[in-house]
Coordinates of N, CA and C in Angstrom, one line a residue:
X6 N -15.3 -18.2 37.9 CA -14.0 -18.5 37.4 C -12.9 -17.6 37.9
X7 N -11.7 -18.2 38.6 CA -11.2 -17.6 39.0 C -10.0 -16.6 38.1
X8 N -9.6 -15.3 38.4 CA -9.1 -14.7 36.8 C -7.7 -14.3 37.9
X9 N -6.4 -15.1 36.6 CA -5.0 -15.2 36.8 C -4.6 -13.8 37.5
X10 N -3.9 -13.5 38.6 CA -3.1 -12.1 38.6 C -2.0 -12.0 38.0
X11 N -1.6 -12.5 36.9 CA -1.0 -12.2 35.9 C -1.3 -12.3 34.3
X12 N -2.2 -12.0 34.0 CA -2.9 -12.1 33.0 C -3.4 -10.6 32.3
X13 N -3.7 -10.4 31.8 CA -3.9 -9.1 30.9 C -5.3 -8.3 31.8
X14 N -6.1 -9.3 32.3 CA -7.3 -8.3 32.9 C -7.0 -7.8 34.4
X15 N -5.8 -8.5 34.7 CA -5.2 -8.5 36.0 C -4.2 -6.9 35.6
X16 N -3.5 -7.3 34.6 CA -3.0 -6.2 34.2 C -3.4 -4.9 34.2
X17 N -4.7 -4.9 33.3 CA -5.4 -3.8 33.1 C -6.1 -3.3 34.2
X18 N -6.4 -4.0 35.4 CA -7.4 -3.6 36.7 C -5.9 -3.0 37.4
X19 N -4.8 -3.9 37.4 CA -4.0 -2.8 38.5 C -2.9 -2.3 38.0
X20 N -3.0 -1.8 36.8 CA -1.6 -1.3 36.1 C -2.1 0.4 36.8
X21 N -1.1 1.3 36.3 CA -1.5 2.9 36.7 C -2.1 3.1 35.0
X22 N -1.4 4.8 35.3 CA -2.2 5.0 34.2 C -1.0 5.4 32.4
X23 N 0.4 4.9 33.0 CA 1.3 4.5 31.8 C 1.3 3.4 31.5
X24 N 1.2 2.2 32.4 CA 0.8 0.8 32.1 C -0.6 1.1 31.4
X25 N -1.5 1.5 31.4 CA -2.6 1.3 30.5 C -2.6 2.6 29.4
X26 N -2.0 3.4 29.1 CA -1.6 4.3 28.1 C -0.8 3.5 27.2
X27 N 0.1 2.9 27.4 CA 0.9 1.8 26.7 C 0.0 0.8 26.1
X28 N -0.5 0.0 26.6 CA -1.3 -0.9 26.5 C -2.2 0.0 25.3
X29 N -3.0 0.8 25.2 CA -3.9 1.1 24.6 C -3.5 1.8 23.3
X30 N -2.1 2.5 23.9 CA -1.4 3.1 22.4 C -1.1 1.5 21.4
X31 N -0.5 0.0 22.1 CA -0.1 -0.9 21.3 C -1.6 -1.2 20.7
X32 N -2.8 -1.4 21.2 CA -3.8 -2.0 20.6 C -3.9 -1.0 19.4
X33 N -4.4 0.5 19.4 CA -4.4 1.4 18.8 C -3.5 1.1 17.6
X34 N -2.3 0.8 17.8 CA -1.3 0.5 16.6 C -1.8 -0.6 15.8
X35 N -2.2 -1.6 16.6 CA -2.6 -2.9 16.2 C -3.5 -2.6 15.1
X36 N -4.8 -1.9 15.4 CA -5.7 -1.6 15.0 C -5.1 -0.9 13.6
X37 N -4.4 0.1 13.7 CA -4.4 0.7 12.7 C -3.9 0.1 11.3
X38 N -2.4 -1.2 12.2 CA -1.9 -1.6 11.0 C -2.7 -3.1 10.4
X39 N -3.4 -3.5 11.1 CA -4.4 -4.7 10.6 C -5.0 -4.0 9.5
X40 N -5.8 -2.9 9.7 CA -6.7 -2.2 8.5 C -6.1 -1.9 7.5
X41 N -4.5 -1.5 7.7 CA -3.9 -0.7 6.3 C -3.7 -2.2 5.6
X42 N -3.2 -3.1 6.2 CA -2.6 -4.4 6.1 C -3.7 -5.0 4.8
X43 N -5.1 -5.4 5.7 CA -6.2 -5.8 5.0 C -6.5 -4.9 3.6
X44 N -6.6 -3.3 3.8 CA -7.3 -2.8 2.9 C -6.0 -3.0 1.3
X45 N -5.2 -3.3 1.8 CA -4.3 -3.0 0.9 C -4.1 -4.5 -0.1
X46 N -3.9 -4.9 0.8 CA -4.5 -6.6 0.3 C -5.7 -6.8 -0.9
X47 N -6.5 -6.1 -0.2 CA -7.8 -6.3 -1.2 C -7.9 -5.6 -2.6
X48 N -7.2 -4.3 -2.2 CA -6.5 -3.5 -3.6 C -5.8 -4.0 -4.1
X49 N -4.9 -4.9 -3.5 CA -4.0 -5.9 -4.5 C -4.4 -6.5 -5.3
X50 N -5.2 -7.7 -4.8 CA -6.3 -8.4 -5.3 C -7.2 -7.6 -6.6
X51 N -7.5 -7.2 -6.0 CA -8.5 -6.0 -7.9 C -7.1 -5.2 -8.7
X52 N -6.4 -5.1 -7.9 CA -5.3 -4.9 -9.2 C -5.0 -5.6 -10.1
X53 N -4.7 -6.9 -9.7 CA -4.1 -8.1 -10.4 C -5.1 -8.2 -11.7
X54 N -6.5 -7.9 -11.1 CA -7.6 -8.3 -12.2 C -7.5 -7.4 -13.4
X55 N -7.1 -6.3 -12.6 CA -7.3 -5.0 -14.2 C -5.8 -5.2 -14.6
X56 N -4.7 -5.7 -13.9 CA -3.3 -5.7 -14.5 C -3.8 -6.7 -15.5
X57 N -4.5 -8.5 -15.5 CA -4.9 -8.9 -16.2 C -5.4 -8.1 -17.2
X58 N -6.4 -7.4 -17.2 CA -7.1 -7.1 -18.4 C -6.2 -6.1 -19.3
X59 N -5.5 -5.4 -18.5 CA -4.5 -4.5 -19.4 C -3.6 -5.3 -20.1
X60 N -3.4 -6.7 -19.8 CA -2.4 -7.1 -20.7 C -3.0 -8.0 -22.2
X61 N -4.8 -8.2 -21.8 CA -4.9 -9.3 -22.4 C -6.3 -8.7 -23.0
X62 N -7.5 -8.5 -22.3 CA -8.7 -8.0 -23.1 C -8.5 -7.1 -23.5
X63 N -7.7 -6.0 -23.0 CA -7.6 -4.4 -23.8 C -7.3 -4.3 -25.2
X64 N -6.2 -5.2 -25.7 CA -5.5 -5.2 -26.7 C -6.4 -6.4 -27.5
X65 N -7.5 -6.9 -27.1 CA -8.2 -7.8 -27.7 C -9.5 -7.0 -28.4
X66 N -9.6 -6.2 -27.9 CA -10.8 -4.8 -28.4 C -10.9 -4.2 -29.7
X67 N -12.2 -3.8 -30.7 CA -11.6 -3.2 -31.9 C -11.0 -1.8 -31.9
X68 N -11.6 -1.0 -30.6 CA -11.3 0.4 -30.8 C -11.2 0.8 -29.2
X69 N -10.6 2.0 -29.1 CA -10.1 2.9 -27.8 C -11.1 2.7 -26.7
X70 N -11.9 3.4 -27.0 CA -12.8 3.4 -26.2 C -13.3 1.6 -25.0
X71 N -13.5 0.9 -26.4 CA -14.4 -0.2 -25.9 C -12.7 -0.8 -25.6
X72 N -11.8 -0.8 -25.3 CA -10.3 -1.2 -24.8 C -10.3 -0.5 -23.0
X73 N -10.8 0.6 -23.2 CA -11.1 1.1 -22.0 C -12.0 0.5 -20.7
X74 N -13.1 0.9 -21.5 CA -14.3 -0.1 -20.7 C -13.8 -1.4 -19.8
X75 N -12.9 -1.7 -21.0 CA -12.7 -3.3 -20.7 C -11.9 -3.3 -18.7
X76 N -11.1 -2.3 -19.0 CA -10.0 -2.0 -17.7 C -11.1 -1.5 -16.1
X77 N -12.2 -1.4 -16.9 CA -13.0 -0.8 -15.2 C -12.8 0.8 -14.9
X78 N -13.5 1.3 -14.0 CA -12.8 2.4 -13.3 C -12.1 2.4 -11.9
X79 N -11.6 3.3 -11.4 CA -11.2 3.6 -10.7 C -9.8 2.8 -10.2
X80 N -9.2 2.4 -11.4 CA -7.7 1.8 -11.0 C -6.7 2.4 -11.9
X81 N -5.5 2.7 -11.2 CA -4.1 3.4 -12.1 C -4.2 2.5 -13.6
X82 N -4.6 1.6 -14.1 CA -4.3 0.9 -15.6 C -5.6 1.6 -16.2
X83 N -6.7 2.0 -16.1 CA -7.8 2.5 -16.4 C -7.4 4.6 -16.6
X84 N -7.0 4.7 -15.7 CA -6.4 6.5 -15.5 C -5.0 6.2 -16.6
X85 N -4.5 5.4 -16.6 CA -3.2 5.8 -17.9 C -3.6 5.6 -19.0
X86 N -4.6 4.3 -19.1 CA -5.5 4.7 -20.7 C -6.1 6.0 -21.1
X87 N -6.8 6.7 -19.8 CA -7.3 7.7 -20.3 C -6.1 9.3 -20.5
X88 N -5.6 9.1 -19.6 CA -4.5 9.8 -19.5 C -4.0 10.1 -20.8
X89 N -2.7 8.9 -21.3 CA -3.2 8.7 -23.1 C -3.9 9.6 -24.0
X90 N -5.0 9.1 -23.8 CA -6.2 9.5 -24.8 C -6.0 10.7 -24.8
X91 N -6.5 11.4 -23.4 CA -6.7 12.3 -23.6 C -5.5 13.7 -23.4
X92 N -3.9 13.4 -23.4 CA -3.2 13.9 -23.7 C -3.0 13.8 -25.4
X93 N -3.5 13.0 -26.3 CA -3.1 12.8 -27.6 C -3.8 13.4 -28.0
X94 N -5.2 13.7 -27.4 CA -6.5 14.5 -28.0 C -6.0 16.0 -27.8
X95 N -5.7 16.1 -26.5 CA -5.5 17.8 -26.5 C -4.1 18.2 -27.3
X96 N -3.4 17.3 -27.5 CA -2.2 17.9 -28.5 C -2.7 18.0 -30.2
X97 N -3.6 17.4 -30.3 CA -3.8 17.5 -31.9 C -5.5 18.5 -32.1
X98 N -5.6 18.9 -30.8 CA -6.6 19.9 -31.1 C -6.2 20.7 -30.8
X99 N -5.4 21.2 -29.9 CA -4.8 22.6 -29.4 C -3.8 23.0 -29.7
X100 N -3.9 23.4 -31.1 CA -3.1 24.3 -31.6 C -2.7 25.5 -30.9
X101 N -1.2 26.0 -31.2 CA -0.8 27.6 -31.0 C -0.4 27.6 -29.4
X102 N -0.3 26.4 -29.0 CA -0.2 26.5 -27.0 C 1.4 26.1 -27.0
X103 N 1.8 26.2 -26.1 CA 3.3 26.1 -26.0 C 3.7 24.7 -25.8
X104 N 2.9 23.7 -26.2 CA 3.0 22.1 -25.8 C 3.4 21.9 -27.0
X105 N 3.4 22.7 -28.4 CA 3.1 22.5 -29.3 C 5.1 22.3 -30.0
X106 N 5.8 23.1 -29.1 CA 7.3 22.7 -29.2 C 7.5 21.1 -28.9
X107 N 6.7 20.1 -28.1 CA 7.3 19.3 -27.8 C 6.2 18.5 -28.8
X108 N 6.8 17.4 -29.1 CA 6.3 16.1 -30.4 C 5.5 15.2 -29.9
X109 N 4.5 14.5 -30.3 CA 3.0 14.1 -29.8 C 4.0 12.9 -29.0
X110 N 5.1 12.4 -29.2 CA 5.3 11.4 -28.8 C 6.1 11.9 -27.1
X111 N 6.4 13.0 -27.1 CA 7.0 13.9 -25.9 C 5.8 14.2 -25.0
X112 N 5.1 14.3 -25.6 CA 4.2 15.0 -24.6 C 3.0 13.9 -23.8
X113 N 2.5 12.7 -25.1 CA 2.1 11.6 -24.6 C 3.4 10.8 -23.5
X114 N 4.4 10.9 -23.7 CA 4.9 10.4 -23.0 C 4.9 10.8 -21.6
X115 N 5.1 12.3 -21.5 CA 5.0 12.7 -20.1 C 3.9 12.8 -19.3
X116 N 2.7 12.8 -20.5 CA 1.5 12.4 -19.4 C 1.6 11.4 -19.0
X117 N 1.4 9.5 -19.9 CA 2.1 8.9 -19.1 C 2.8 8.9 -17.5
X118 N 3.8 9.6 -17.7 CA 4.6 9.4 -16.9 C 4.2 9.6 -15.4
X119 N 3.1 11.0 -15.4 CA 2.6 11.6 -14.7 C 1.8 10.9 -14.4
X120 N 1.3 10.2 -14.8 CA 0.1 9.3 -14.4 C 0.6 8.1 -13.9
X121 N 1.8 8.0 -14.2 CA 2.3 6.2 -13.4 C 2.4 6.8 -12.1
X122 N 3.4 8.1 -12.1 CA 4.1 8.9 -10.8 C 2.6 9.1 -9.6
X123 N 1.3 8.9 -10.2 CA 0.4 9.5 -9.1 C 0.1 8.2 -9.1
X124 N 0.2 7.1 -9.8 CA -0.5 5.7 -9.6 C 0.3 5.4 -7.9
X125 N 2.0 5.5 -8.5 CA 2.4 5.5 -7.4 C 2.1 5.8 -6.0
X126 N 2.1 6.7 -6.2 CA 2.2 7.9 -4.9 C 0.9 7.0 -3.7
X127 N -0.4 6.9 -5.1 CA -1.5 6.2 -4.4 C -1.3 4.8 -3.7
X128 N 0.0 3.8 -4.6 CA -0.3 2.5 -4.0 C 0.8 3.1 -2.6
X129 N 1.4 3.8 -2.7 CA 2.0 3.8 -1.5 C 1.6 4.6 -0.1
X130 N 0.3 5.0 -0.4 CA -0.8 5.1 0.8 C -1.0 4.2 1.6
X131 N -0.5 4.7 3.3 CA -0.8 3.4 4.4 C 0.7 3.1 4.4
X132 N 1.3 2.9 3.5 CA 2.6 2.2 3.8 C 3.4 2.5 5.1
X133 N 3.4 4.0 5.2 CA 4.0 4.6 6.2 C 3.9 3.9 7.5
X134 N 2.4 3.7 7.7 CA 1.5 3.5 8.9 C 2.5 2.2 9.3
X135 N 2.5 1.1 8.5 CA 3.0 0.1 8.6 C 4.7 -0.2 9.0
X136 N 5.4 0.9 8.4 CA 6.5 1.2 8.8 C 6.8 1.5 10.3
X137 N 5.9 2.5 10.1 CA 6.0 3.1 11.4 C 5.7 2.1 12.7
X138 N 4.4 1.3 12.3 CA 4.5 0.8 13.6 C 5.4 -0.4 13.8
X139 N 5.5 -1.4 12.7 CA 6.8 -2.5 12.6 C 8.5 -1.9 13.5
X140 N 8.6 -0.7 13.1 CA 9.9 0.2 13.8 C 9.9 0.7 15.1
X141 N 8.7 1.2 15.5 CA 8.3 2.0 17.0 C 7.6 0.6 18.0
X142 N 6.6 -0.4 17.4 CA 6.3 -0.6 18.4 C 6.9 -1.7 19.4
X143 N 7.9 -2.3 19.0 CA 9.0 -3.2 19.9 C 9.5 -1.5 21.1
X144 N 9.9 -0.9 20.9 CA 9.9 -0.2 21.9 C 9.1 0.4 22.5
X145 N 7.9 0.9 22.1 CA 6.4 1.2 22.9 C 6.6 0.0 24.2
X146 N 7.0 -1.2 23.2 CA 6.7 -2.4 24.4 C 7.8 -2.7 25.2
X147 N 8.7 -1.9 24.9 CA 10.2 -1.7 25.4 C 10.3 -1.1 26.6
X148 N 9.3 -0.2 26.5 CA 8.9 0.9 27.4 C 8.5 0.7 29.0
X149 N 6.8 0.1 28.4 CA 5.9 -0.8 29.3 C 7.1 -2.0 30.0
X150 N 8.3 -2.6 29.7 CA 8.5 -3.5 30.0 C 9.9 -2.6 31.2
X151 N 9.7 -1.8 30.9 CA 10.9 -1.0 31.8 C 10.1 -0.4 33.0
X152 N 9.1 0.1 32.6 CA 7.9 0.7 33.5 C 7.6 -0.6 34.7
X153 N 7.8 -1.8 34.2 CA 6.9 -3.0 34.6 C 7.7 -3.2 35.6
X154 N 9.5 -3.4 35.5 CA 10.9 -3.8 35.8 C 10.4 -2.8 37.5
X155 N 10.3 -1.0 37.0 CA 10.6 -0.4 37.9 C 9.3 -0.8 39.3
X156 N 8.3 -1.1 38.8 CA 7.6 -1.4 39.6 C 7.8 -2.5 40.5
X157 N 8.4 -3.6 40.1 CA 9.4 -4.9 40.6 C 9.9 -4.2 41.5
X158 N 11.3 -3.5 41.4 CA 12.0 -2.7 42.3 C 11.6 -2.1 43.1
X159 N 10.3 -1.1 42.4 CA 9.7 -0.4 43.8 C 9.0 -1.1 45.0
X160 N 8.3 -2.6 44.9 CA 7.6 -3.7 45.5 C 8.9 -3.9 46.1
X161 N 10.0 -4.4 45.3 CA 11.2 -5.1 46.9 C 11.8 -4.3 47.6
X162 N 12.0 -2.6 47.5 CA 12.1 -1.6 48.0 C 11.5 -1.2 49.3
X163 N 10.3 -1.5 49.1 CA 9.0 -1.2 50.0 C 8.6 -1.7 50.8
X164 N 8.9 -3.1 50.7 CA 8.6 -4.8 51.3 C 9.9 -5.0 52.3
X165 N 11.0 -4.9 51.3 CA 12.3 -5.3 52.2 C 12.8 -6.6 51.7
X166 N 12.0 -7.1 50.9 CA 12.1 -8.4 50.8 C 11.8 -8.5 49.2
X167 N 12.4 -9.8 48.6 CA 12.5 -9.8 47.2 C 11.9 -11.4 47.3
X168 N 10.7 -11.5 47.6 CA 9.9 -12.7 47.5 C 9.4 -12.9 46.3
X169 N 8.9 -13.5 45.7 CA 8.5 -14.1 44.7 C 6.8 -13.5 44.5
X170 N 6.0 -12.9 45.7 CA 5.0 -12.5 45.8 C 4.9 -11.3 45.4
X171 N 6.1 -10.6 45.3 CA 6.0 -9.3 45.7 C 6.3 -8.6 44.2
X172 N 6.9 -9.7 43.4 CA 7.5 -9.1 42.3 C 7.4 -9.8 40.9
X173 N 6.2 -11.1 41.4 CA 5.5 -11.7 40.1 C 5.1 -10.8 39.3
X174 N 4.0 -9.7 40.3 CA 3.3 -9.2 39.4 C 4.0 -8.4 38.3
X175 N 4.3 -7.3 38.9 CA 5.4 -6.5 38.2 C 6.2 -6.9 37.0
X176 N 6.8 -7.9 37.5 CA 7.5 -8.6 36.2 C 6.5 -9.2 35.2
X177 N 5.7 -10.1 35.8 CA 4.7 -10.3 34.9 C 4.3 -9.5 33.9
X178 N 4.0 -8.5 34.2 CA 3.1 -6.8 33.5 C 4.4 -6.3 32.4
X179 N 5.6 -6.6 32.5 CA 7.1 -6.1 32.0 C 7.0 -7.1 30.9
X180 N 6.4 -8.4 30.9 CA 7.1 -9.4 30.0 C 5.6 -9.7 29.0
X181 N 4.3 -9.0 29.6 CA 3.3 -8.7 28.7 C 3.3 -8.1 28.0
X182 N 4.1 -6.7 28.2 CA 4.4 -5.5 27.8 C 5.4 -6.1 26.7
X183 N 6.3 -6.6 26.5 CA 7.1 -7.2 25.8 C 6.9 -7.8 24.1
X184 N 5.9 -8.8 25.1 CA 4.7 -9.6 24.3 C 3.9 -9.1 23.3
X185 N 3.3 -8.0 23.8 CA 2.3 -6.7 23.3 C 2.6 -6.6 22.1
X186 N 4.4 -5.8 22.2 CA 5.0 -4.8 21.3 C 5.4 -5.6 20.3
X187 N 5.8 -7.1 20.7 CA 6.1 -7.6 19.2 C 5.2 -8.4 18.7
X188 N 3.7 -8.3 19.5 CA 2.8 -9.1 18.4 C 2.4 -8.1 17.3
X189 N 2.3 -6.4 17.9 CA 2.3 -5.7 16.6 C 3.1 -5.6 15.6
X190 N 4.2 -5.5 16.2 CA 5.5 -5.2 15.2 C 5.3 -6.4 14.3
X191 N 5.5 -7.5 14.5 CA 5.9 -8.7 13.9 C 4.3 -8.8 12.4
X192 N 3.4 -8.8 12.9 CA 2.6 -8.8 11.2 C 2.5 -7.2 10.8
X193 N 3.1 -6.3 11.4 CA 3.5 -5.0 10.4 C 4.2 -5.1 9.9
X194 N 5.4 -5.8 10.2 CA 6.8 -5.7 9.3 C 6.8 -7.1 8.4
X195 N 5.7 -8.0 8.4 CA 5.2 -9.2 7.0 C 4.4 -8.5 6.3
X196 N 3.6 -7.5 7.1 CA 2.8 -7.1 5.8 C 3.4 -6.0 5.1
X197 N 4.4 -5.0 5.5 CA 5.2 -4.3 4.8 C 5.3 -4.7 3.6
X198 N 6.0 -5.2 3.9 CA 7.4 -6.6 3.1 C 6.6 -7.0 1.8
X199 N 4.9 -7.7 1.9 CA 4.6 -8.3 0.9 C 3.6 -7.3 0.7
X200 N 3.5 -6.4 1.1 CA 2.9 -4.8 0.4 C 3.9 -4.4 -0.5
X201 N 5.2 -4.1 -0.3 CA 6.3 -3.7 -1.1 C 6.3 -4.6 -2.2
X202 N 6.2 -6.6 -2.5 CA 6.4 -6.9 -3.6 C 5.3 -6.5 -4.1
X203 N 3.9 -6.3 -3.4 CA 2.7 -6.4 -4.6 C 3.2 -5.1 -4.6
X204 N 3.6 -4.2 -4.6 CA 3.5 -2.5 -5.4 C 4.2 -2.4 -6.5
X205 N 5.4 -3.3 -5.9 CA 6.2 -3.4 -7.3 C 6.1 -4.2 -8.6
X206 N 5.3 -4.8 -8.3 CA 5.0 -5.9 -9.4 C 3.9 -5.1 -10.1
X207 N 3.1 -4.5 -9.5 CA 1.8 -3.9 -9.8 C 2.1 -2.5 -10.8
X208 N 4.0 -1.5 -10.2 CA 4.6 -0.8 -11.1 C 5.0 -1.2 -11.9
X209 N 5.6 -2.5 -12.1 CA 6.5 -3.0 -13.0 C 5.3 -3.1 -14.5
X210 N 4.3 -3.8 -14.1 CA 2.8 -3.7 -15.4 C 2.5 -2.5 -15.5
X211 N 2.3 -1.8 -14.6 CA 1.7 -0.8 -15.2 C 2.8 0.1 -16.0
X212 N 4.0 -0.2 -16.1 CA 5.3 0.3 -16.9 C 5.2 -0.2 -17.7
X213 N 5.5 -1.4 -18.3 CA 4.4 -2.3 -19.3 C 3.3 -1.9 -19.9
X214 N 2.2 -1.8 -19.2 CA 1.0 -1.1 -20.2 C 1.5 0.5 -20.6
X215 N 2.1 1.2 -19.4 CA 2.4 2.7 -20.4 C 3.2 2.6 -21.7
X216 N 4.1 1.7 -21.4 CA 5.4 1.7 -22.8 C 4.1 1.3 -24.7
X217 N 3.7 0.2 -23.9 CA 2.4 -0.2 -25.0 C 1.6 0.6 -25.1
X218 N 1.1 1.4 -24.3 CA 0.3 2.5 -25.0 C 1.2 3.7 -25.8
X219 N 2.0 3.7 -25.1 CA 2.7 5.2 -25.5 C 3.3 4.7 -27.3
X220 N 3.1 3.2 -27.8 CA 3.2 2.7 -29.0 C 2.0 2.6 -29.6
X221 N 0.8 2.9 -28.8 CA -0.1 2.7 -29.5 C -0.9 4.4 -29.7
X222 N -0.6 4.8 -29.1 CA -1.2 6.6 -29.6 C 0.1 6.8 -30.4
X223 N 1.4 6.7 -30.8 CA 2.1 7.3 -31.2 C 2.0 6.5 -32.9
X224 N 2.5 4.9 -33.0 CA 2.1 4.6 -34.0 C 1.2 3.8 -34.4
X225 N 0.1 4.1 -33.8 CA -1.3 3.2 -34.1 C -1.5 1.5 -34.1
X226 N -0.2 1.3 -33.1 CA -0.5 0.1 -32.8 C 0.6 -0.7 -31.3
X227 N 0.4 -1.3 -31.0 CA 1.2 -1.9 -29.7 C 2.1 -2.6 -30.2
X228 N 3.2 -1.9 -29.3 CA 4.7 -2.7 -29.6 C 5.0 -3.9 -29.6
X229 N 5.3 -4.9 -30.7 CA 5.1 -6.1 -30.7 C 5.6 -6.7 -29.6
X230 N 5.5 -8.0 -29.4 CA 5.7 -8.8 -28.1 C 6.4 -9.9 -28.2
X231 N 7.3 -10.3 -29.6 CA 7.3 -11.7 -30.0 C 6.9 -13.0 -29.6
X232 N 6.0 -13.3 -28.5 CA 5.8 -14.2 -28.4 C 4.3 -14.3 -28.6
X233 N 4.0 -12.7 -29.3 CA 2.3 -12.2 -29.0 C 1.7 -12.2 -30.9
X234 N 1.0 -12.9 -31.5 CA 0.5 -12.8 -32.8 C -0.4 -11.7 -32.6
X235 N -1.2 -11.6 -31.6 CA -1.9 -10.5 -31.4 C -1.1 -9.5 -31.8
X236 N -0.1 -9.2 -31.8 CA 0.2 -7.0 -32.2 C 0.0 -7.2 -33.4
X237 N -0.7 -7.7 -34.4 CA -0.7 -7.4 -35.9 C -2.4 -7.1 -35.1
X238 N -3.2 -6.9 -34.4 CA -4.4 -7.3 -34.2 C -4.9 -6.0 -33.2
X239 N -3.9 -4.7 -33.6 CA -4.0 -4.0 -32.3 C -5.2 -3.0 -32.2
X240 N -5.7 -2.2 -31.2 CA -6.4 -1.4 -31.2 C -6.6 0.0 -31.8
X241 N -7.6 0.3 -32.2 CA -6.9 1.9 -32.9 C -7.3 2.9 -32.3
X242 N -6.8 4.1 -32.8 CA -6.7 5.4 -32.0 C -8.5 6.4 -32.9
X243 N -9.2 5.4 -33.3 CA -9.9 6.3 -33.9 C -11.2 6.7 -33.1
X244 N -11.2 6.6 -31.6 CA -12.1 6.8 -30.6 C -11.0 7.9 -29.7
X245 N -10.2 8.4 -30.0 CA -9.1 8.9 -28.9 C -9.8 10.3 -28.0
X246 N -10.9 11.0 -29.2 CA -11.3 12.4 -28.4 C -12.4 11.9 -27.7
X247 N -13.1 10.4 -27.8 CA -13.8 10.4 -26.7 C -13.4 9.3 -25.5
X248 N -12.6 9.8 -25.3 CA -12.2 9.3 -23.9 C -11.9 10.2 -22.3

């Protein structure tokens, strides 16, 4: 089969060694922001599930503990339950400590708070990655496509002559290079974009479930919801030291 001289393997057999530095830094990007893209997706996805159960089985529970369980581990709605807990447990056991100026509802609060602020911090892992390459890699390919240009020129320079033979390739390799940079850029900066709504929507509940807990350690029940018969039906704080 005969293989195009302007085609990517054509590319790669006679580019030097900035045409294939380029080339390997855009795959390299590629690579990196697919994975953040995907993994982050799929954390979305099991979010939604525990943001479900934070709104709906937890508060369906008779007691702390088994409200817990219900959330799973290892996700920010599951760490602010415990969080909670066990900020309301160490304030009513530990007497005589200097936490003891601020009011169970001050101090649950700022655990809380602290616990949304690292929820954060975590969903916004990878983000960078994605920024970064949606912003840099149009001119990575910006680059290759100037490199590609000068090679054109150097061919009709050398020749004498500005034939069509002499300066396919070249150009060719400039307008791949082009190609390259914005097939990365272009699903880094979609998946940005709908990484940013899922983070926010995913803060927005989890601000939601803190405000509801921080009503349910403080006055033994969750802040009604008017459109919810459940808050007369709330969970109680009488499992709070084992959490």
């Amino acid at each position: 089969m005969e293989v195009s001289p302007y085609g990517l393997q054509s590319l790669w057999s006679q580019g030097d060694i900035i045409t294939k530095g380029v080339a390997v830094l855009l795959v390299a990007m590629s690579i990196a922001s697919w994975y953040v893209m995907l993994s982050k997706a799929i954390q979305t996805f099991r979010l939604r599930s525990s943001a479900a159960a934070a709104g709906h089985a937890f508060w369906d529970t008779t007691s702390l503990a088994q409200g817990v369980a219900t959330l799973g581990r290892d996700n920010p709605f599951s760490d602010l339950a415990r969080a909670g807990a066990n900020a309301m447990s160490h304030h009513s056991t530990h007497k005589g400590h200097l936490h003891d100026q601020l009011s169970a509802s001050d101090w649950v609060t700022l655990s809380l708070r602290q616990a949304i602020d690292e929820a954060a911090a975590k969903l916004q892992t990878g983000m960078a990655v994605l920024a970064s390459v949606g912003s840099t890699a149009p001119f990575v390919g910006l680059f290759g496509t100037v490199w590609g240009i000068y090679h054109a020129l150097v061919a009709i320079g050398t020749s004498g002559q500005a034939s069509i033979d002499k300066v396919a390739g070249p150009v060719g390799e400039s307008l791949i290079m082009t190609a390259l940079g914005l097939a990365v850029a272009i699903p880094a900066t979609f998946g940005y974009n709908a990484l940013v709504r899922g983070n926010k929507s995913t803060l927005a509940k989890l601000n939601k479930f803190g405000f509801d807990l921080h009503a349910l350690f403080v006055t033994g029940s969750r802040a009604a919801t008017g459109d919810d018969d459940r808050s007369n039906k709330k969970t109680t704080l009488t499992a709070v030291g084992g959490i």
